[in-house]
PDB file of C-alpha atoms in Angstrom:
ATOM      1  CA  MET Y   1       0.042   0.018  -0.062  1.00 56.00           C
ATOM      2  CA  CYS Y   2       1.040   3.599  -0.381  1.00 59.00           C
ATOM      3  CA  LYS Y   3       0.190   7.046   0.544  1.00 52.00           C
ATOM      4  CA  LEU Y   4      -1.765   9.013  -1.999  1.00 57.00           C
ATOM      5  CA  GLY Y   5      -1.985  12.083   0.128  1.00 43.00           C
ATOM      6  CA  ALA Y   6      -3.893  13.300   3.215  1.00 38.00           C
ATOM      7  CA  LEU Y   7      -3.527  15.106   6.487  1.00 27.00           C
ATOM      8  CA  ALA Y   8      -1.900  13.170   9.336  1.00 29.00           C
ATOM      9  CA  LEU Y   9      -2.216  12.971  13.050  1.00 26.00           C
ATOM     10  CA  GLY Y  10       0.193  10.033  13.453  1.00 30.00           C
ATOM     11  CA  ALA Y  11       2.173   7.652  11.416  1.00 31.00           C
ATOM     12  CA  VAL Y  12       2.827   3.893  11.059  1.00 31.00           C
ATOM     13  CA  PHE Y  13       5.126   2.019   8.642  1.00 31.00           C
ATOM     14  CA  LEU Y  14       3.059  -0.673   6.876  1.00 35.00           C
ATOM     15  CA  TYR Y  15       4.210  -2.975   3.962  1.00 37.00           C
ATOM     16  CA  GLY Y  16       7.059  -0.627   3.131  1.00 35.00           C
ATOM     17  CA  CYS Y  17       5.021   2.548   2.961  1.00 43.00           C
ATOM     18  CA  THR Y  18       4.310   5.399   5.295  1.00 35.00           C
ATOM     19  CA  HIS Y  19       0.690   5.474   6.458  1.00 34.00           C
ATOM     20  CA  HIS Y  20      -0.858   8.400   8.310  1.00 33.00           C
ATOM     21  CA  ILE Y  21      -3.451   7.313  10.773  1.00 32.00           C
ATOM     22  CA  TYR Y  22      -5.752   8.270  13.603  1.00 32.00           C
ATOM     23  CA  VAL Y  23      -7.245   5.912  16.097  1.00 32.00           C
ATOM     24  CA  SER Y  24     -11.011   5.624  15.880  1.00 36.00           C
ATOM     25  CA  SER Y  25     -12.023   4.925  19.470  1.00 36.00           C
ATOM     26  CA  GLU Y  26     -15.639   4.156  18.581  1.00 41.00           C
ATOM     27  CA  TYR Y  27     -14.567   1.615  15.995  1.00 42.00           C
ATOM     28  CA  ALA Y  28     -11.940   0.153  18.288  1.00 43.00           C
ATOM     29  CA  GLU Y  29     -14.392  -0.326  21.100  1.00 44.00           C
ATOM     30  CA  ASN Y  30     -17.023  -2.006  18.985  1.00 49.00           C
ATOM     31  CA  ASP Y  31     -14.936  -4.029  16.518  1.00 50.00           C
ATOM     32  CA  SER Y  32     -11.548  -4.671  18.122  1.00 49.00           C
ATOM     33  CA  GLN Y  33     -12.251  -8.373  18.537  1.00 51.00           C
ATOM     34  CA  ALA Y  34     -13.648  -8.986  15.004  1.00 56.00           C
ATOM     35  CA  SER Y  35     -11.554 -10.623  12.318  1.00 57.00           C
ATOM     36  CA  ILE Y  36     -10.664  -8.708   9.287  1.00 52.00           C
ATOM     37  CA  VAL Y  37     -12.906 -10.983   7.181  1.00 55.00           C
ATOM     38  CA  GLU Y  38     -15.843 -10.209   9.508  1.00 59.00           C
ATOM     39  CA  LEU Y  39     -15.113  -6.479   9.289  1.00 53.00           C
ATOM     40  CA  ASN Y  40     -14.980  -6.564   5.465  1.00 52.00           C
ATOM     41  CA  LYS Y  41     -18.466  -8.205   5.428  1.00 51.00           C
ATOM     42  CA  LYS Y  42     -19.858  -5.650   7.848  1.00 51.00           C
ATOM     43  CA  TYR Y  43     -18.514  -2.382   6.367  1.00 46.00           C
ATOM     44  CA  ARG Y  44     -19.709  -1.186   2.958  1.00 42.00           C
ATOM     45  CA  PRO Y  45     -18.299   1.447   0.671  1.00 39.00           C
ATOM     46  CA  ILE Y  46     -18.945   5.125   1.152  1.00 37.00           C
ATOM     47  CA  THR Y  47     -20.561   6.361  -2.076  1.00 35.00           C
ATOM     48  CA  ASN Y  48     -18.488   9.440  -2.619  1.00 36.00           C
ATOM     49  CA  SER Y  49     -15.114   9.632  -0.843  1.00 37.00           C
ATOM     50  CA  GLU Y  50     -14.273  13.224   0.110  1.00 35.00           C
ATOM     51  CA  ILE Y  51     -10.571  12.534  -0.629  1.00 37.00           C
ATOM     52  CA  TYR Y  52     -10.875  12.824  -4.440  1.00 40.00           C
ATOM     53  CA  ALA Y  53     -12.388  15.283  -6.763  1.00 39.00           C
ATOM     54  CA  LYS Y  54     -15.180  14.058  -8.990  1.00 40.00           C
ATOM     55  CA  ARG Y  55     -13.973  13.330 -12.585  1.00 49.00           C
ATOM     56  CA  GLU Y  56     -15.756  12.183 -15.687  1.00 65.00           C
ATOM     57  CA  ILE Y  57     -13.278   9.328 -15.841  1.00 85.00           C
ATOM     58  CA  LYS Y  58     -14.650   7.932 -12.605  1.00 88.00           C
ATOM     59  CA  LEU Y  59     -17.226   5.252 -13.308  1.00 90.00           C
ATOM     60  CA  SER Y  60     -20.511   5.647 -11.475  1.00 87.00           C
ATOM     61  CA  ARG Y  61     -21.327   3.019  -8.932  1.00 81.00           C
ATOM     62  CA  GLU Y  62     -24.634   2.059 -10.510  1.00 85.00           C
ATOM     63  CA  ASN Y  63     -24.221  -1.147 -12.553  1.00 89.00           C
ATOM     64  CA  LEU Y  64     -20.451  -0.713 -12.140  1.00 91.00           C
ATOM     65  CA  GLU Y  65     -19.452  -4.236 -13.062  1.00 91.00           C
ATOM     66  CA  ASP Y  66     -21.357  -3.977 -16.336  1.00 93.00           C
ATOM     67  CA  LYS Y  67     -19.455  -0.765 -17.296  1.00 92.00           C
ATOM     68  CA  ILE Y  68     -16.127  -2.452 -17.071  1.00 93.00           C
ATOM     69  CA  GLN Y  69     -15.217  -3.960 -20.414  1.00 92.00           C
ATOM     70  CA  MET Y  70     -13.909  -7.544 -20.785  1.00 91.00           C
ATOM     71  CA  GLY Y  71     -10.428  -8.306 -21.962  1.00 87.00           C
ATOM     72  CA  ASP Y  72      -8.975 -10.163 -24.917  1.00 82.00           C
ATOM     73  CA  ALA Y  73     -10.798 -13.460 -25.482  1.00 79.00           C
ATOM     74  CA  GLU Y  74      -7.429 -15.094 -26.315  1.00 83.00           C
ATOM     75  CA  ILE Y  75      -5.947 -14.553 -22.885  1.00 86.00           C
ATOM     76  CA  THR Y  76      -5.374 -17.769 -21.027  1.00 84.00           C
ATOM     77  CA  GLU Y  77      -2.562 -17.051 -18.562  1.00 89.00           C
ATOM     78  CA  PHE Y  78      -3.504 -15.409 -15.314  1.00 92.00           C
ATOM     79  CA  PRO Y  79      -1.609 -15.172 -11.938  1.00 89.00           C
ATOM     80  CA  SER Y  80      -1.898 -18.468 -10.038  1.00 85.00           C
ATOM     81  CA  PRO Y  81      -0.878 -19.354  -6.471  1.00 82.00           C
ATOM     82  CA  ASP Y  82      -0.058 -22.874  -7.711  1.00 85.00           C
ATOM     83  CA  GLU Y  83       3.055 -21.946  -9.613  1.00 89.00           C
ATOM     84  CA  SER Y  84       6.457 -23.006  -8.106  1.00 92.00           C
ATOM     85  CA  GLU Y  85       9.020 -20.403  -6.911  1.00 93.00           C
ATOM     86  CA  GLU Y  86      11.413 -21.832  -9.406  1.00 95.00           C
ATOM     87  CA  THR Y  87       9.051 -21.303 -12.371  1.00 95.00           C
ATOM     88  CA  LEU Y  88       8.165 -17.755 -11.276  1.00 95.00           C
ATOM     89  CA  GLU Y  89      11.785 -16.722 -10.702  1.00 95.00           C
ATOM     90  CA  THR Y  90      12.887 -18.159 -14.051  1.00 96.00           C
ATOM     91  CA  ARG Y  91      10.196 -16.195 -15.856  1.00 96.00           C
ATOM     92  CA  ALA Y  92      11.119 -13.056 -13.861  1.00 96.00           C
ATOM     93  CA  SER Y  93      14.700 -13.353 -14.976  1.00 97.00           C
ATOM     94  CA  GLU Y  94      13.548 -13.625 -18.590  1.00 97.00           C
ATOM     95  CA  LEU Y  95      11.277 -10.589 -18.356  1.00 97.00           C
ATOM     96  CA  GLY Y  96      13.704  -8.510 -16.315  1.00 97.00           C
ATOM     97  CA  ILE Y  97      16.272  -8.289 -19.159  1.00 97.00           C
ATOM     98  CA  MET Y  98      13.725  -7.134 -21.704  1.00 97.00           C
ATOM     99  CA  SER Y  99      13.505  -3.462 -22.775  1.00 97.00           C
ATOM    100  CA  TYR Y 100      10.297  -1.604 -22.219  1.00 97.00           C
ATOM    101  CA  GLU Y 101       9.659  -1.592 -25.916  1.00 97.00           C
ATOM    102  CA  GLN Y 102      10.064  -5.355 -25.992  1.00 97.00           C
ATOM    103  CA  LEU Y 103       7.603  -5.712 -23.173  1.00 97.00           C
ATOM    104  CA  LEU Y 104       5.039  -3.544 -24.985  1.00 96.00           C
ATOM    105  CA  GLY Y 105       5.462  -5.503 -28.160  1.00 94.00           C
ATOM    106  CA  SER Y 106       5.087  -8.920 -26.560  1.00 93.00           C
ATOM    107  CA  ARG Y 107       1.328  -8.722 -25.687  1.00 91.00           C
ATOM    108  CA  LEU Y 108       2.094 -10.001 -22.260  1.00 94.00           C
ATOM    109  CA  SER Y 109      -0.458 -11.928 -20.247  1.00 94.00           C
ATOM    110  CA  PRO Y 110      -1.752 -10.842 -16.824  1.00 96.00           C
ATOM    111  CA  ARG Y 111       0.416 -13.527 -15.380  1.00 96.00           C
ATOM    112  CA  ASP Y 112       3.576 -12.104 -16.875  1.00 97.00           C
ATOM    113  CA  VAL Y 113       2.623  -8.482 -15.909  1.00 97.00           C
ATOM    114  CA  ALA Y 114       2.029  -9.631 -12.401  1.00 97.00           C
ATOM    115  CA  ILE Y 115       5.463 -11.280 -12.320  1.00 97.00           C
ATOM    116  CA  CYS Y 116       7.033  -8.022 -13.550  1.00 97.00           C
ATOM    117  CA  CYS Y 117       5.312  -6.042 -10.854  1.00 97.00           C
ATOM    118  CA  THR Y 118       6.022  -8.321  -7.923  1.00 96.00           C
ATOM    119  CA  ARG Y 119       9.377  -9.913  -8.844  1.00 96.00           C
ATOM    120  CA  VAL Y 120      11.209  -7.388 -11.031  1.00 97.00           C
ATOM    121  CA  LEU Y 121      10.069  -4.029  -9.911  1.00 97.00           C
ATOM    122  CA  LYS Y 122      10.748  -2.783  -6.365  1.00 94.00           C
ATOM    123  CA  HIS Y 123       8.299  -1.085  -4.082  1.00 91.00           C
ATOM    124  CA  PHE Y 124      10.145   2.125  -3.031  1.00 89.00           C
ATOM    125  CA  GLY Y 125       7.706   3.073  -0.211  1.00 78.00           C
ATOM    126  CA  GLY Y 126       5.397   5.935   0.588  1.00 69.00           C
ATOM    127  CA  ALA Y 127       8.032   8.634   1.030  1.00 76.00           C
ATOM    128  CA  TYR Y 128       9.534   8.019  -2.414  1.00 80.00           C
ATOM    129  CA  ASP Y 129       7.376  10.498  -4.428  1.00 82.00           C
ATOM    130  CA  HIS Y 130       7.855  13.400  -2.038  1.00 81.00           C
ATOM    131  CA  ASP Y 131      11.590  12.756  -1.591  1.00 83.00           C
ATOM    132  CA  THR Y 132      12.043  12.487  -5.422  1.00 83.00           C
ATOM    133  CA  TYR Y 133       9.404  14.768  -6.965  1.00 83.00           C
ATOM    134  CA  LYS Y 134       8.203  16.882  -4.051  1.00 82.00           C
ATOM    135  CA  GLU Y 135       4.663  15.821  -4.829  1.00 82.00           C
ATOM    136  CA  ASP Y 136       2.422  12.755  -5.283  1.00 83.00           C
ATOM    137  CA  PHE Y 137       3.858  11.764  -8.690  1.00 88.00           C
ATOM    138  CA  TRP Y 138       2.311   9.066 -10.818  1.00 92.00           C
ATOM    139  CA  GLN Y 139       4.955   7.689 -13.186  1.00 92.00           C
ATOM    140  CA  SER Y 140       4.226   6.314 -16.679  1.00 94.00           C
ATOM    141  CA  GLY Y 141       4.915   2.664 -17.288  1.00 96.00           C
ATOM    142  CA  LYS Y 142       8.103   3.556 -19.169  1.00 96.00           C
ATOM    143  CA  VAL Y 143       9.561   5.606 -16.313  1.00 95.00           C
ATOM    144  CA  THR Y 144       8.717   2.805 -13.812  1.00 96.00           C
ATOM    145  CA  TRP Y 145      10.480   0.191 -15.911  1.00 97.00           C
ATOM    146  CA  GLU Y 146      13.489   2.415 -16.463  1.00 96.00           C
ATOM    147  CA  ILE Y 147      14.075   2.929 -12.766  1.00 95.00           C
ATOM    148  CA  LYS Y 148      12.684  -0.560 -11.834  1.00 96.00           C
ATOM    149  CA  GLY Y 149      10.281   0.520  -9.186  1.00 94.00           C
ATOM    150  CA  GLY Y 150       7.917   3.057  -7.723  1.00 93.00           C
ATOM    151  CA  ASP Y 151       4.936   3.030  -5.340  1.00 92.00           C
ATOM    152  CA  CYS Y 152       1.391   1.624  -5.691  1.00 93.00           C
ATOM    153  CA  ASP Y 153       0.068   4.099  -8.262  1.00 93.00           C
ATOM    154  CA  ASP Y 154       3.186   3.539 -10.385  1.00 95.00           C
ATOM    155  CA  GLY Y 155       2.673  -0.235 -10.330  1.00 96.00           C
ATOM    156  CA  MET Y 156      -1.027   0.276 -11.267  1.00 97.00           C
ATOM    157  CA  LEU Y 157      -0.057   2.456 -14.320  1.00 97.00           C
ATOM    158  CA  PHE Y 158       2.721   0.047 -15.314  1.00 98.00           C
ATOM    159  CA  ALA Y 159       0.267  -2.839 -15.446  1.00 98.00           C
ATOM    160  CA  ALA Y 160      -2.268  -0.662 -17.290  1.00 97.00           C
ATOM    161  CA  ALA Y 161       0.383   0.265 -19.911  1.00 97.00           C
ATOM    162  CA  LEU Y 162       1.552  -3.278 -20.556  1.00 97.00           C
ATOM    163  CA  LEU Y 163      -1.983  -4.669 -20.764  1.00 96.00           C
ATOM    164  CA  ASN Y 164      -3.429  -1.687 -22.591  1.00 93.00           C
ATOM    165  CA  ASN Y 165      -3.575  -3.734 -25.899  1.00 90.00           C
ATOM    166  CA  ARG Y 166      -5.455  -6.575 -24.191  1.00 93.00           C
ATOM    167  CA  PHE Y 167      -7.721  -4.819 -21.655  1.00 94.00           C
ATOM    168  CA  ARG Y 168      -9.212  -1.431 -21.402  1.00 92.00           C
ATOM    169  CA  PRO Y 169      -7.158   0.097 -18.437  1.00 94.00           C
ATOM    170  CA  TYR Y 170      -8.958   0.657 -15.189  1.00 95.00           C
ATOM    171  CA  ALA Y 171      -7.577   1.915 -11.920  1.00 96.00           C
ATOM    172  CA  LEU Y 172      -9.077   0.661  -8.649  1.00 95.00           C
ATOM    173  CA  ILE Y 173      -8.544   3.232  -5.923  1.00 94.00           C
ATOM    174  CA  MET Y 174      -9.257   2.068  -2.317  1.00 93.00           C
ATOM    175  CA  SER Y 175      -9.567   4.578   0.493  1.00 88.00           C
ATOM    176  CA  ASP Y 176     -11.042   5.263   3.969  1.00 84.00           C
ATOM    177  CA  GLY Y 177      -9.134   2.275   5.331  1.00 85.00           C
ATOM    178  CA  LEU Y 178      -9.354   0.739   8.766  1.00 85.00           C
ATOM    179  CA  PHE Y 179      -6.205  -1.193   9.749  1.00 80.00           C
ATOM    180  CA  GLN Y 180      -6.759  -4.052  12.171  1.00 74.00           C
ATOM    181  CA  ASN Y 181      -3.744  -4.144  14.445  1.00 71.00           C
ATOM    182  CA  GLY Y 182      -4.124  -6.578  17.319  1.00 64.00           C
ATOM    183  CA  ARG Y 183      -6.886  -5.460  19.673  1.00 63.00           C
ATOM    184  CA  PHE Y 184      -7.607  -1.990  18.178  1.00 62.00           C
ATOM    185  CA  ALA Y 185      -8.247  -0.591  14.775  1.00 68.00           C
ATOM    186  CA  SER Y 186      -6.770   2.581  13.211  1.00 74.00           C
ATOM    187  CA  ARG Y 187      -8.104   4.644  10.343  1.00 75.00           C
ATOM    188  CA  LEU Y 188      -5.629   5.143   7.530  1.00 73.00           C
ATOM    189  CA  ASN Y 189      -5.693   8.629   5.985  1.00 72.00           C
ATOM    190  CA  SER Y 190      -4.184   7.173   2.873  1.00 77.00           C
ATOM    191  CA  ALA Y 191      -5.239   5.177  -0.119  1.00 87.00           C
ATOM    192  CA  HIS Y 192      -4.136   2.349  -2.288  1.00 92.00           C
ATOM    193  CA  ALA Y 193      -4.169   1.684  -6.072  1.00 95.00           C
ATOM    194  CA  VAL Y 194      -4.186  -1.446  -8.169  1.00 97.00           C
ATOM    195  CA  PHE Y 195      -5.018  -2.277 -11.816  1.00 97.00           C
ATOM    196  CA  ILE Y 196      -8.277  -4.066 -12.162  1.00 97.00           C
ATOM    197  CA  TYR Y 197      -9.325  -6.132 -15.160  1.00 96.00           C
ATOM    198  CA  LYS Y 198     -12.269  -8.282 -16.318  1.00 95.00           C
ATOM    199  CA  SER Y 199     -11.777 -11.737 -17.911  1.00 93.00           C
ATOM    200  CA  LYS Y 200     -13.746 -12.922 -20.909  1.00 92.00           C
ATOM    201  CA  GLU Y 201     -15.790 -14.982 -18.468  1.00 92.00           C
ATOM    202  CA  GLY Y 202     -16.790 -11.871 -16.597  1.00 94.00           C
ATOM    203  CA  TYR Y 203     -14.642 -12.330 -13.550  1.00 95.00           C
ATOM    204  CA  PHE Y 204     -12.510  -9.602 -11.954  1.00 96.00           C
ATOM    205  CA  GLY Y 205      -8.776  -9.787 -11.027  1.00 96.00           C
ATOM    206  CA  SER Y 206      -6.166  -7.257  -9.985  1.00 97.00           C
ATOM    207  CA  ILE Y 207      -2.417  -6.529 -10.325  1.00 97.00           C
ATOM    208  CA  GLY Y 208      -0.165  -4.241  -8.288  1.00 97.00           C
ATOM    209  CA  LEU Y 209       3.362  -3.958  -6.945  1.00 95.00           C
ATOM    210  CA  ASN Y 210       2.706  -6.041  -3.817  1.00 94.00           C
ATOM    211  CA  GLU Y 211       2.005  -9.765  -3.867  1.00 94.00           C
ATOM    212  CA  THR Y 212      -1.161  -8.999  -1.920  1.00 95.00           C
ATOM    213  CA  ASP Y 213      -2.339  -6.776  -4.759  1.00 96.00           C
ATOM    214  CA  VAL Y 214      -2.532  -9.750  -7.188  1.00 96.00           C
ATOM    215  CA  THR Y 215      -5.799 -11.581  -7.268  1.00 96.00           C
ATOM    216  CA  TYR Y 216      -6.827 -14.299  -9.689  1.00 95.00           C
ATOM    217  CA  PRO Y 217      -9.901 -13.379 -11.825  1.00 94.00           C
ATOM    218  CA  LYS Y 218     -12.503 -15.277  -9.823  1.00 95.00           C
ATOM    219  CA  PHE Y 219     -14.638 -12.449  -8.380  1.00 96.00           C
ATOM    220  CA  ARG Y 220     -17.993 -11.396  -9.665  1.00 96.00           C
ATOM    221  CA  THR Y 221     -17.893  -7.929  -8.197  1.00 96.00           C
ATOM    222  CA  VAL Y 222     -15.358  -5.229  -7.681  1.00 96.00           C
ATOM    223  CA  ARG Y 223     -16.249  -5.129  -3.959  1.00 95.00           C
ATOM    224  CA  GLU Y 224     -15.079  -8.711  -3.729  1.00 96.00           C
ATOM    225  CA  VAL Y 225     -11.689  -7.770  -5.103  1.00 97.00           C
ATOM    226  CA  VAL Y 226     -11.449  -4.887  -2.623  1.00 95.00           C
ATOM    227  CA  ASN Y 227     -12.375  -7.313   0.237  1.00 94.00           C
ATOM    228  CA  GLU Y 228      -9.743  -9.869  -0.920  1.00 96.00           C
ATOM    229  CA  ILE Y 229      -6.994  -7.270  -0.943  1.00 95.00           C
ATOM    230  CA  GLY Y 230      -8.075  -5.988   2.391  1.00 92.00           C
ATOM    231  CA  ASN Y 231      -8.174  -9.435   3.888  1.00 92.00           C
ATOM    232  CA  LYS Y 232      -4.549 -10.013   2.781  1.00 92.00           C
ATOM    233  CA  ASN Y 233      -3.498  -6.775   4.392  1.00 88.00           C
ATOM    234  CA  ASN Y 234      -5.562  -6.688   7.522  1.00 87.00           C
ATOM    235  CA  VAL Y 235      -7.324  -3.569   6.179  1.00 89.00           C
ATOM    236  CA  VAL Y 236     -11.093  -2.824   5.740  1.00 88.00           C
ATOM    237  CA  TRP Y 237     -11.357  -0.464   2.793  1.00 89.00           C
ATOM    238  CA  GLY Y 238     -14.465   1.588   3.406  1.00 87.00           C
ATOM    239  CA  SER Y 239     -14.547   3.221   0.037  1.00 90.00           C
ATOM    240  CA  TYR Y 240     -13.412   2.500  -3.489  1.00 93.00           C
ATOM    241  CA  GLU Y 241     -13.705   3.996  -6.993  1.00 93.00           C
ATOM    242  CA  VAL Y 242     -12.919   2.695 -10.471  1.00 95.00           C
ATOM    243  CA  TYR Y 243     -11.411   5.054 -13.037  1.00 94.00           C
ATOM    244  CA  ASP Y 244     -11.177   4.663 -16.770  1.00 94.00           C
ATOM    245  CA  ILE Y 245      -7.545   5.494 -17.365  1.00 93.00           C
ATOM    246  CA  ASP Y 246      -8.040   5.771 -21.177  1.00 90.00           C
ATOM    247  CA  GLU Y 247     -10.300   8.809 -20.510  1.00 87.00           C
ATOM    248  CA  SER Y 248      -7.574  10.716 -18.759  1.00 84.00           C
ATOM    249  CA  ASP Y 249      -5.414  13.390 -20.478  1.00 80.00           C
ATOM    250  CA  PHE Y 250      -2.096  11.669 -19.737  1.00 86.00           C
ATOM    251  CA  ASP Y 251       0.335   9.466 -21.637  1.00 92.00           C
ATOM    252  CA  PHE Y 252       0.528   6.857 -18.918  1.00 94.00           C
ATOM    253  CA  ILE Y 253       2.465   4.494 -21.335  1.00 96.00           C
ATOM    254  CA  ASN Y 254       5.480   6.587 -22.378  1.00 95.00           C
ATOM    255  CA  GLY Y 255       5.022  10.046 -20.796  1.00 93.00           C
ATOM    256  CA  LYS Y 256       7.365  11.918 -18.489  1.00 90.00           C
ATOM    257  CA  GLU Y 257       4.731  14.086 -16.800  1.00 88.00           C
ATOM    258  CA  ASN Y 258       2.776  13.489 -13.565  1.00 88.00           C
ATOM    259  CA  ASN Y 259      -0.085  11.132 -14.545  1.00 85.00           C
ATOM    260  CA  SER Y 260      -2.111  11.664 -11.424  1.00 85.00           C
ATOM    261  CA  PHE Y 261      -5.743  12.172 -12.474  1.00 76.00           C
ATOM    262  CA  LEU Y 262      -7.035  12.519  -8.874  1.00 70.00           C
ATOM    263  CA  GLY Y 263      -7.902  15.925  -7.767  1.00 54.00           C
ATOM    264  CA  LYS Y 264      -7.106  17.470 -11.139  1.00 45.00           C
ATOM    265  CA  LYS Y 265      -9.599  19.728 -12.933  1.00 37.00           C
TER     266      LYS Y 265
END
């Protein structure tokens, strides 16, 4: 997970990124003993998160799953938990020596893109953007491959760039998170981004820089993907939005500019 920007009252380091949090005493008192799976079933998304400006590229929640287009019917290789470490590392070594242009020209599968994200690229952490760019900077896929890393929004755009010729690119942004830490819960004033896609069978999967961001396309709803990622990270994401990246004004494949479409007018 990574910080996409918010005010902070405290901080905790989680999964290699800085997260700003405040403790919700009401939530902690009522739900401190609940498991993360139980909490994900209980809490439902907030319709309009106050963190982000409304944009035409944001898909409306009504009939959301129907709005997301299916991918290439020829795709058969998806991320799988059943593959051996040796097989994954061998493929990562093969992909890691390829140029960005070679990656783009190879029509990679979601499986290969997930391997690139989780085994070739490095997660630089939540402070990377502000230390490097002095702002929340969303790199294009090309920049991320050149420097071999970034944070969650960079991984999302990298996956979108490489799969752009096989899927319409969509960003899944999760926010209003509650981190379950032992006997109390803390609210995360931060957000997390992954690439979300829809298989020809109509199931949803996701890809990001973290192993926990990668889900096999077996979910019928976007909310189920959000819950799965939350379960893996001990986080209940209270709100989520899906954005059609193709409708943004940025060159997220080869550009050098900041590709952040959140909060932009």
